[in-house]
Amino acid sequence: MTAAELLTPFIAAEVFEPADVHVATRLCALAGDDDQTVTLAAAFVVRALRSGSVCVDLRSVAEQVARPELPWPEPSAWLGAVRGSALAAEQVLRFVDDLLYFDRYWREEEQVCDDVLALVATPLTAGAPGLDRLFPAGWEEQRRAAEVALGQSLTVLTGGPGTGKTTTVARLLALLAEQAALAGRPPLRIALAAPTGKAAARLAEAVRYQIGGLDAEDRDRLGELTASTLHRLLQPRPGSSSRFRHHRENRLPHDVVVVDETSMVSLTLMARLLEAVRPDSRLLLVGDADQLASVEAGAVLADLVEGLGGRADVRVAALQTSHRFGANIGALAGAIRRGEAEQVLELLRTGGDHLEWLDGEEPTEQLRGPLLEQATLLRRAAILGDADAAVRALDGHRLLCAHRRGPYGVAHWNHQVQRWLADATGEPLWSQWYPGRPVLVTANDYGLRLFNGDTGVTVVRDEALEVVIGGTRLRPSRLAEIETMHAMTIHKSQGSQADDVTVLMPPPESRLLTRELFYTAVTRAKARVRVVGPESAIRAAIDRRALRASGLARRLRR
């Protein structure tokens, strides 16, 4: 049997994309390896990377794919063939504890593990005179997190939305600045960073707000803090998306580096960050390990929580109590996170002031009323030139979709809302730009100080249109990387909030429908959540985990 003959039924069953097979067959051809089971294994590694994993467990992959009718090799013989292959001999493929990697990702995982353990092994003085002042009675969780961070060079600070992560970060920075001042050291050099421009801007704004409530002496010690994307902090080299000017031989100058939304950081980017951080600096990784992971390969935050949490010499700083949600939304988010499907359904059936469930297979007519109301409110404020009211309306509601395309996708629903708006107003929206058009920035523009993930609305001013994004007003002609945003993907919504959120559940068979996706969508809401979809879709979301194969947690526990 040739490699093509073995892979054909897998391709027919849509287990692989064409690129998976092309890369695998090309690698085997270059290595002169004609064993069809080796080609199949390489194709599964490519598939794993495309799905966000950094490796594949050949012993369990048949169970994960759940297609027993396919011609699966016997696991032990399969592993033996791959171990003895030319690809393994040339270290294109790497085996670790029966996990199969491409060499690059094996090296990156090894490096991340080594650098993390080197940082946590660095002894630090944990004492801070201002601990009682900055974390008084009633701040017990945040105080415990600060005590953990004071004693470790690398700290993972986790917690869901509204648990006080940013408050803890700001006050911890004040403690560290006080430590430096009392020891007679120069003012701390602090870097605030996040994976996206939007998340970085939000981090800087939130930290500045929290610092503004501190004593004048604390504010003076910290000075004016800014934030940047991780890429901008590390300074990318021209022509490369994964190599930077700051690295092991040219470290970052900062004494403290804070990274927010760490769940969105890929394995590759975490490797580049860790090799750039000075051995004597502090690194604080902040995020929610239950949210969706990076679009690229890796689930580093979840691996760090699991791996470091299993060691006796390291502590993970965890915040548990949310102060943001109404009780019902918090209970729903907790039940989703714990995988309690019956509790989720009971909460949705009960409803109340903060929860609504539109149960049905066809959502169009169910959503027409609330979405048209939102679009009309936006349009009315925009025509009046009331930018503040338009922005408030924009932030009042989000329609969140799992997909970009298809009947449950963002593109379809953006078009659908525009059709409803045209029908309701009697004014066909022939132009791309119109009053009340909500927009989403899809690429960073440092010249205009716009960041991927920024949102805005188009308003009338002096009989012309302008787009209000944050505090910036721009003519539409100046904006290139923009999308209409009557709806947005759940991935794009990470790190943002709206008063009301409508979650459109895709069909149960959707590969994107996972517990992490559902949790991320629900926790974008401040006041109200509307879930649209049948019980079968909700159960499928709760039952399906977005598990990513990785050996990092296991390595960290050793």
mmCIF file of N, CA and C in Angstrom, residues 431-524:
data_model
loop_
_atom_site.group_PDB
_atom_site.id
_atom_site.type_symbol
_atom_site.label_atom_id
_atom_site.label_comp_id
_atom_site.label_asym_id
_atom_site.label_seq_id
_atom_site.Cartn_x
_atom_site.Cartn_y
_atom_site.Cartn_z
ATOM 1 N N SER A 431 -24.207 52.452 -0.105
ATOM 2 C CA SER A 431 -22.810 52.777 0.171
ATOM 3 C C SER A 431 -22.248 51.897 1.281
ATOM 4 N N GLN A 432 -20.928 51.667 1.209
ATOM 5 C CA GLN A 432 -20.258 50.939 2.280
ATOM 6 C C GLN A 432 -20.352 51.711 3.584
ATOM 7 N N TRP A 433 -20.286 53.034 3.492
ATOM 8 C CA TRP A 433 -20.322 53.888 4.682
ATOM 9 C C TRP A 433 -21.697 54.517 4.822
ATOM 10 N N TYR A 434 -22.252 54.491 6.018
ATOM 11 C CA TYR A 434 -23.558 55.058 6.282
ATOM 12 C C TYR A 434 -23.636 55.437 7.762
ATOM 13 N N PRO A 435 -24.497 56.391 8.125
ATOM 14 C CA PRO A 435 -24.623 56.781 9.536
ATOM 15 C C PRO A 435 -25.044 55.592 10.390
ATOM 16 N N GLY A 436 -24.315 55.388 11.454
ATOM 17 C CA GLY A 436 -24.622 54.291 12.354
ATOM 18 C C GLY A 436 -23.897 53.000 12.018
ATOM 19 N N ARG A 437 -23.018 53.012 10.985
ATOM 20 C CA ARG A 437 -22.271 51.797 10.689
ATOM 21 C C ARG A 437 -21.265 51.517 11.818
ATOM 22 N N PRO A 438 -21.415 50.407 12.538
ATOM 23 C CA PRO A 438 -20.415 50.052 13.552
ATOM 24 C C PRO A 438 -19.224 49.385 12.875
ATOM 25 N N VAL A 439 -18.032 49.663 13.348
ATOM 26 C CA VAL A 439 -16.839 49.134 12.683
ATOM 27 C C VAL A 439 -15.903 48.474 13.687
ATOM 28 N N LEU A 440 -15.129 47.536 13.159
ATOM 29 C CA LEU A 440 -14.114 46.822 13.917
ATOM 30 C C LEU A 440 -12.783 46.985 13.195
ATOM 31 N N VAL A 441 -11.771 47.456 13.899
ATOM 32 C CA VAL A 441 -10.427 47.587 13.329
ATOM 33 C C VAL A 441 -9.785 46.200 13.304
ATOM 34 N N THR A 442 -9.229 45.810 12.152
ATOM 35 C CA THR A 442 -8.699 44.445 11.992
ATOM 36 C C THR A 442 -7.179 44.396 11.879
ATOM 37 N N ALA A 443 -6.500 45.544 11.961
ATOM 38 C CA ALA A 443 -5.034 45.550 11.928
ATOM 39 C C ALA A 443 -4.535 46.786 12.662
ATOM 40 N N ASN A 444 -3.373 46.670 13.293
ATOM 41 C CA ASN A 444 -2.799 47.808 14.007
ATOM 42 C C ASN A 444 -2.371 48.887 13.022
ATOM 43 N N ASP A 445 -2.640 50.140 13.383
ATOM 44 C CA ASP A 445 -2.158 51.297 12.627
ATOM 45 C C ASP A 445 -1.575 52.259 13.652
ATOM 46 N N TYR A 446 -0.252 52.148 13.856
ATOM 47 C CA TYR A 446 0.373 52.937 14.913
ATOM 48 C C TYR A 446 0.369 54.429 14.590
ATOM 49 N N GLY A 447 0.355 54.757 13.296
ATOM 50 C CA GLY A 447 0.300 56.158 12.917
ATOM 51 C C GLY A 447 -0.992 56.822 13.358
ATOM 52 N N LEU A 448 -2.108 56.103 13.220
ATOM 53 C CA LEU A 448 -3.408 56.626 13.639
ATOM 54 C C LEU A 448 -3.751 56.240 15.078
ATOM 55 N N ARG A 449 -2.856 55.479 15.715
ATOM 56 C CA ARG A 449 -3.076 54.972 17.070
ATOM 57 C C ARG A 449 -4.372 54.150 17.144
ATOM 58 N N LEU A 450 -4.554 53.307 16.137
ATOM 59 C CA LEU A 450 -5.657 52.355 16.111
ATOM 60 C C LEU A 450 -5.083 50.946 16.223
ATOM 61 N N PHE A 451 -5.828 50.070 16.929
ATOM 62 C CA PHE A 451 -5.311 48.737 17.190
ATOM 63 C C PHE A 451 -6.324 47.674 16.804
ATOM 64 N N ASN A 452 -5.799 46.555 16.380
ATOM 65 C CA ASN A 452 -6.627 45.411 16.040
ATOM 66 C C ASN A 452 -7.567 45.097 17.202
ATOM 67 N N GLY A 453 -8.876 45.119 16.913
ATOM 68 C CA GLY A 453 -9.866 44.878 17.960
ATOM 69 C C GLY A 453 -10.571 46.131 18.438
ATOM 70 N N ASP A 454 -10.061 47.321 18.074
ATOM 71 C CA ASP A 454 -10.761 48.563 18.417
ATOM 72 C C ASP A 454 -12.124 48.599 17.715
ATOM 73 N N THR A 455 -13.089 49.202 18.377
ATOM 74 C CA THR A 455 -14.425 49.334 17.797
ATOM 75 C C THR A 455 -14.806 50.805 17.710
ATOM 76 N N GLY A 456 -15.686 51.124 16.775
ATOM 77 C CA GLY A 456 -16.122 52.501 16.599
ATOM 78 C C GLY A 456 -17.444 52.561 15.857
ATOM 79 N N VAL A 457 -17.926 53.785 15.634
ATOM 80 C CA VAL A 457 -19.209 53.972 14.969
ATOM 81 C C VAL A 457 -19.121 55.190 14.052
ATOM 82 N N THR A 458 -19.838 55.141 12.946
ATOM 83 C CA THR A 458 -19.840 56.202 11.943
ATOM 84 C C THR A 458 -20.965 57.187 12.250
ATOM 85 N N VAL A 459 -20.625 58.486 12.353
ATOM 86 C CA VAL A 459 -21.609 59.512 12.699
ATOM 87 C C VAL A 459 -21.546 60.651 11.692
ATOM 88 N N VAL A 460 -22.608 61.460 11.703
ATOM 89 C CA VAL A 460 -22.663 62.634 10.838
ATOM 90 C C VAL A 460 -22.086 63.829 11.579
ATOM 91 N N ARG A 461 -21.219 64.562 10.895
ATOM 92 C CA ARG A 461 -20.681 65.783 11.467
ATOM 93 C C ARG A 461 -20.461 66.785 10.334
ATOM 94 N N ASP A 462 -21.086 67.959 10.476
ATOM 95 C CA ASP A 462 -20.992 68.999 9.439
ATOM 96 C C ASP A 462 -21.367 68.443 8.071
ATOM 97 N N GLU A 463 -22.459 67.667 8.039
ATOM 98 C CA GLU A 463 -23.019 67.090 6.822
ATOM 99 C C GLU A 463 -22.090 66.101 6.121
ATOM 100 N N ALA A 464 -21.101 65.620 6.839
ATOM 101 C CA ALA A 464 -20.193 64.593 6.309
ATOM 102 C C ALA A 464 -20.094 63.476 7.332
ATOM 103 N N LEU A 465 -19.536 62.354 6.902
ATOM 104 C CA LEU A 465 -19.376 61.216 7.801
ATOM 105 C C LEU A 465 -17.986 61.203 8.413
ATOM 106 N N GLU A 466 -17.934 60.828 9.677
ATOM 107 C CA GLU A 466 -16.656 60.563 10.315
ATOM 108 C C GLU A 466 -16.825 59.369 11.238
ATOM 109 N N VAL A 467 -15.714 58.702 11.526
ATOM 110 C CA VAL A 467 -15.744 57.501 12.342
ATOM 111 C C VAL A 467 -15.119 57.821 13.698
ATOM 112 N N VAL A 468 -15.860 57.529 14.737
ATOM 113 C CA VAL A 468 -15.397 57.768 16.098
ATOM 114 C C VAL A 468 -14.908 56.441 16.672
ATOM 115 N N ILE A 469 -13.605 56.352 16.952
ATOM 116 C CA ILE A 469 -13.002 55.154 17.517
ATOM 117 C C ILE A 469 -12.225 55.583 18.756
ATOM 118 N N GLY A 470 -12.715 55.201 19.916
ATOM 119 C CA GLY A 470 -12.113 55.704 21.142
ATOM 120 C C GLY A 470 -12.274 57.210 21.183
ATOM 121 N N GLY A 471 -11.207 57.934 21.402
ATOM 122 C CA GLY A 471 -11.265 59.387 21.395
ATOM 123 C C GLY A 471 -10.852 59.982 20.071
ATOM 124 N N THR A 472 -10.737 59.153 19.025
ATOM 125 C CA THR A 472 -10.247 59.605 17.730
ATOM 126 C C THR A 472 -11.396 59.743 16.746
ATOM 127 N N ARG A 473 -11.385 60.848 15.976
ATOM 128 C CA ARG A 473 -12.368 61.064 14.915
ATOM 129 C C ARG A 473 -11.634 61.102 13.582
ATOM 130 N N LEU A 474 -12.072 60.269 12.654
ATOM 131 C CA LEU A 474 -11.373 60.132 11.377
ATOM 132 C C LEU A 474 -12.365 60.085 10.225
ATOM 133 N N ARG A 475 -11.944 60.612 9.069
ATOM 134 C CA ARG A 475 -12.722 60.457 7.856
ATOM 135 C C ARG A 475 -12.645 59.004 7.401
ATOM 136 N N PRO A 476 -13.743 58.452 6.876
ATOM 137 C CA PRO A 476 -13.716 57.057 6.431
ATOM 138 C C PRO A 476 -12.602 56.745 5.436
ATOM 139 N N SER A 477 -12.232 57.721 4.599
ATOM 140 C CA SER A 477 -11.207 57.485 3.578
ATOM 141 C C SER A 477 -9.847 57.163 4.180
ATOM 142 N N ARG A 478 -9.629 57.471 5.453
ATOM 143 C CA ARG A 478 -8.347 57.214 6.091
ATOM 144 C C ARG A 478 -8.258 55.807 6.672
ATOM 145 N N LEU A 479 -9.366 55.089 6.645
ATOM 146 C CA LEU A 479 -9.419 53.766 7.273
ATOM 147 C C LEU A 479 -9.412 52.676 6.205
ATOM 148 N N ALA A 480 -8.458 51.769 6.333
ATOM 149 C CA ALA A 480 -8.331 50.693 5.348
ATOM 150 C C ALA A 480 -8.743 49.347 5.939
ATOM 151 N N GLU A 481 -8.143 48.979 7.068
ATOM 152 C CA GLU A 481 -8.384 47.658 7.666
ATOM 153 C C GLU A 481 -9.565 47.741 8.632
ATOM 154 N N ILE A 482 -10.776 47.716 8.051
ATOM 155 C CA ILE A 482 -12.008 47.922 8.814
ATOM 156 C C ILE A 482 -13.050 46.905 8.366
ATOM 157 N N GLU A 483 -13.850 46.408 9.306
ATOM 158 C CA GLU A 483 -14.994 45.554 8.989
ATOM 159 C C GLU A 483 -16.244 46.114 9.660
ATOM 160 N N THR A 484 -17.404 45.859 9.047
ATOM 161 C CA THR A 484 -18.669 46.175 9.698
ATOM 162 C C THR A 484 -18.840 45.271 10.914
ATOM 163 N N MET A 485 -19.450 45.807 11.980
ATOM 164 C CA MET A 485 -19.506 45.057 13.231
ATOM 165 C C MET A 485 -20.896 45.078 13.868
ATOM 166 N N HIS A 486 -21.925 44.748 13.094
ATOM 167 C CA HIS A 486 -23.190 44.443 13.748
ATOM 168 C C HIS A 486 -23.064 43.126 14.499
ATOM 169 N N ALA A 487 -22.111 42.294 14.053
ATOM 170 C CA ALA A 487 -21.772 41.049 14.735
ATOM 171 C C ALA A 487 -20.262 40.906 14.737
ATOM 172 N N MET A 488 -19.728 40.145 15.696
ATOM 173 C CA MET A 488 -18.295 39.889 15.726
ATOM 174 C C MET A 488 -18.046 38.469 16.229
ATOM 175 N N THR A 489 -16.878 37.926 15.927
ATOM 176 C CA THR A 489 -16.569 36.577 16.374
ATOM 177 C C THR A 489 -16.237 36.583 17.866
ATOM 178 N N ILE A 490 -16.452 35.440 18.488
ATOM 179 C CA ILE A 490 -16.139 35.304 19.909
ATOM 180 C C ILE A 490 -14.641 35.451 20.119
ATOM 181 N N HIS A 491 -13.837 34.944 19.194
ATOM 182 C CA HIS A 491 -12.386 35.110 19.315
ATOM 183 C C HIS A 491 -12.014 36.592 19.355
ATOM 184 N N LYS A 492 -12.609 37.395 18.465
ATOM 185 C CA LYS A 492 -12.293 38.820 18.418
ATOM 186 C C LYS A 492 -12.777 39.560 19.662
ATOM 187 N N SER A 493 -13.776 39.009 20.333
ATOM 188 C CA SER A 493 -14.352 39.703 21.492
ATOM 189 C C SER A 493 -13.527 39.539 22.752
ATOM 190 N N GLN A 494 -12.527 38.653 22.736
ATOM 191 C CA GLN A 494 -11.758 38.396 23.958
ATOM 192 C C GLN A 494 -11.153 39.672 24.511
ATOM 193 N N GLY A 495 -11.326 39.845 25.809
ATOM 194 C CA GLY A 495 -10.782 41.017 26.476
ATOM 195 C C GLY A 495 -11.693 42.214 26.481
ATOM 196 N N SER A 496 -12.835 42.149 25.777
ATOM 197 C CA SER A 496 -13.761 43.277 25.739
ATOM 198 C C SER A 496 -15.035 42.908 26.484
ATOM 199 N N GLN A 497 -15.841 43.924 26.787
ATOM 200 C CA GLN A 497 -17.130 43.708 27.434
ATOM 201 C C GLN A 497 -18.189 44.574 26.779
ATOM 202 N N ALA A 498 -19.436 44.175 26.952
ATOM 203 C CA ALA A 498 -20.586 44.991 26.566
ATOM 204 C C ALA A 498 -21.646 44.807 27.638
ATOM 205 N N ASP A 499 -22.565 45.777 27.717
ATOM 206 C CA ASP A 499 -23.615 45.654 28.727
ATOM 207 C C ASP A 499 -24.426 44.377 28.499
ATOM 208 N N ASP A 500 -24.920 44.208 27.263
ATOM 209 C CA ASP A 500 -25.706 43.036 26.898
ATOM 210 C C ASP A 500 -24.976 42.263 25.809
ATOM 211 N N VAL A 501 -25.032 40.951 25.893
ATOM 212 C CA VAL A 501 -24.380 40.092 24.902
ATOM 213 C C VAL A 501 -25.382 39.053 24.418
ATOM 214 N N THR A 502 -25.463 38.905 23.102
ATOM 215 C CA THR A 502 -26.236 37.835 22.493
ATOM 216 C C THR A 502 -25.265 36.809 21.920
ATOM 217 N N VAL A 503 -25.370 35.575 22.386
ATOM 218 C CA VAL A 503 -24.481 34.497 21.953
ATOM 219 C C VAL A 503 -25.244 33.604 20.981
ATOM 220 N N LEU A 504 -24.823 33.593 19.722
ATOM 221 C CA LEU A 504 -25.455 32.752 18.709
ATOM 222 C C LEU A 504 -24.718 31.412 18.663
ATOM 223 N N MET A 505 -25.382 30.362 19.113
ATOM 224 C CA MET A 505 -24.762 29.039 19.143
ATOM 225 C C MET A 505 -24.794 28.417 17.756
ATOM 226 N N PRO A 506 -23.663 27.950 17.251
ATOM 227 C CA PRO A 506 -23.668 27.240 15.979
ATOM 228 C C PRO A 506 -24.274 25.847 16.163
ATOM 229 N N PRO A 507 -24.475 25.087 15.087
ATOM 230 C CA PRO A 507 -25.042 23.740 15.214
ATOM 231 C C PRO A 507 -24.147 22.841 16.069
ATOM 232 N N PRO A 508 -24.722 21.802 16.669
ATOM 233 C CA PRO A 508 -23.943 20.929 17.557
ATOM 234 C C PRO A 508 -22.722 20.314 16.892
ATOM 235 N N GLU A 509 -22.783 20.100 15.580
ATOM 236 C CA GLU A 509 -21.658 19.456 14.896
ATOM 237 C C GLU A 509 -20.517 20.420 14.571
ATOM 238 N N SER A 510 -20.674 21.698 14.859
ATOM 239 C CA SER A 510 -19.617 22.669 14.577
ATOM 240 C C SER A 510 -18.356 22.334 15.365
ATOM 241 N N ARG A 511 -17.225 22.292 14.678
ATOM 242 C CA ARG A 511 -15.957 21.991 15.346
ATOM 243 C C ARG A 511 -15.511 23.112 16.281
ATOM 244 N N LEU A 512 -16.048 24.308 16.058
ATOM 245 C CA LEU A 512 -15.653 25.438 16.902
ATOM 246 C C LEU A 512 -16.415 25.483 18.219
ATOM 247 N N LEU A 513 -17.491 24.716 18.309
ATOM 248 C CA LEU A 513 -18.368 24.790 19.474
ATOM 249 C C LEU A 513 -17.749 24.017 20.634
ATOM 250 N N THR A 514 -17.204 24.759 21.612
ATOM 251 C CA THR A 514 -16.552 24.144 22.761
ATOM 252 C C THR A 514 -16.964 24.860 24.041
ATOM 253 N N ARG A 515 -16.623 24.224 25.152
ATOM 254 C CA ARG A 515 -16.906 24.838 26.455
ATOM 255 C C ARG A 515 -16.180 26.173 26.603
ATOM 256 N N GLU A 516 -14.922 26.215 26.156
ATOM 257 C CA GLU A 516 -14.138 27.440 26.283
ATOM 258 C C GLU A 516 -14.736 28.573 25.448
ATOM 259 N N LEU A 517 -15.251 28.242 24.265
ATOM 260 C CA LEU A 517 -15.884 29.242 23.411
ATOM 261 C C LEU A 517 -17.125 29.812 24.093
ATOM 262 N N PHE A 518 -17.960 28.940 24.630
ATOM 263 C CA PHE A 518 -19.195 29.355 25.303
ATOM 264 C C PHE A 518 -18.869 30.205 26.529
ATOM 265 N N TYR A 519 -17.913 29.776 27.330
ATOM 266 C CA TYR A 519 -17.512 30.529 28.527
ATOM 267 C C TYR A 519 -16.999 31.915 28.149
ATOM 268 N N THR A 520 -16.151 31.979 27.135
ATOM 269 C CA THR A 520 -15.615 33.277 26.710
ATOM 270 C C THR A 520 -16.731 34.207 26.277
ATOM 271 N N ALA A 521 -17.695 33.691 25.513
ATOM 272 C CA ALA A 521 -18.799 34.528 25.034
ATOM 273 C C ALA A 521 -19.642 35.055 26.192
ATOM 274 N N VAL A 522 -20.019 34.179 27.109
ATOM 275 C CA VAL A 522 -20.882 34.580 28.227
ATOM 276 C C VAL A 522 -20.195 35.613 29.110
ATOM 277 N N THR A 523 -18.905 35.472 29.320
ATOM 278 C CA THR A 523 -18.201 36.378 30.225
ATOM 279 C C THR A 523 -17.842 37.708 29.575
ATOM 280 N N ARG A 524 -18.303 37.947 28.360
ATOM 281 C CA ARG A 524 -18.151 39.292 27.769
ATOM 282 C C ARG A 524 -19.245 40.235 28.273
#
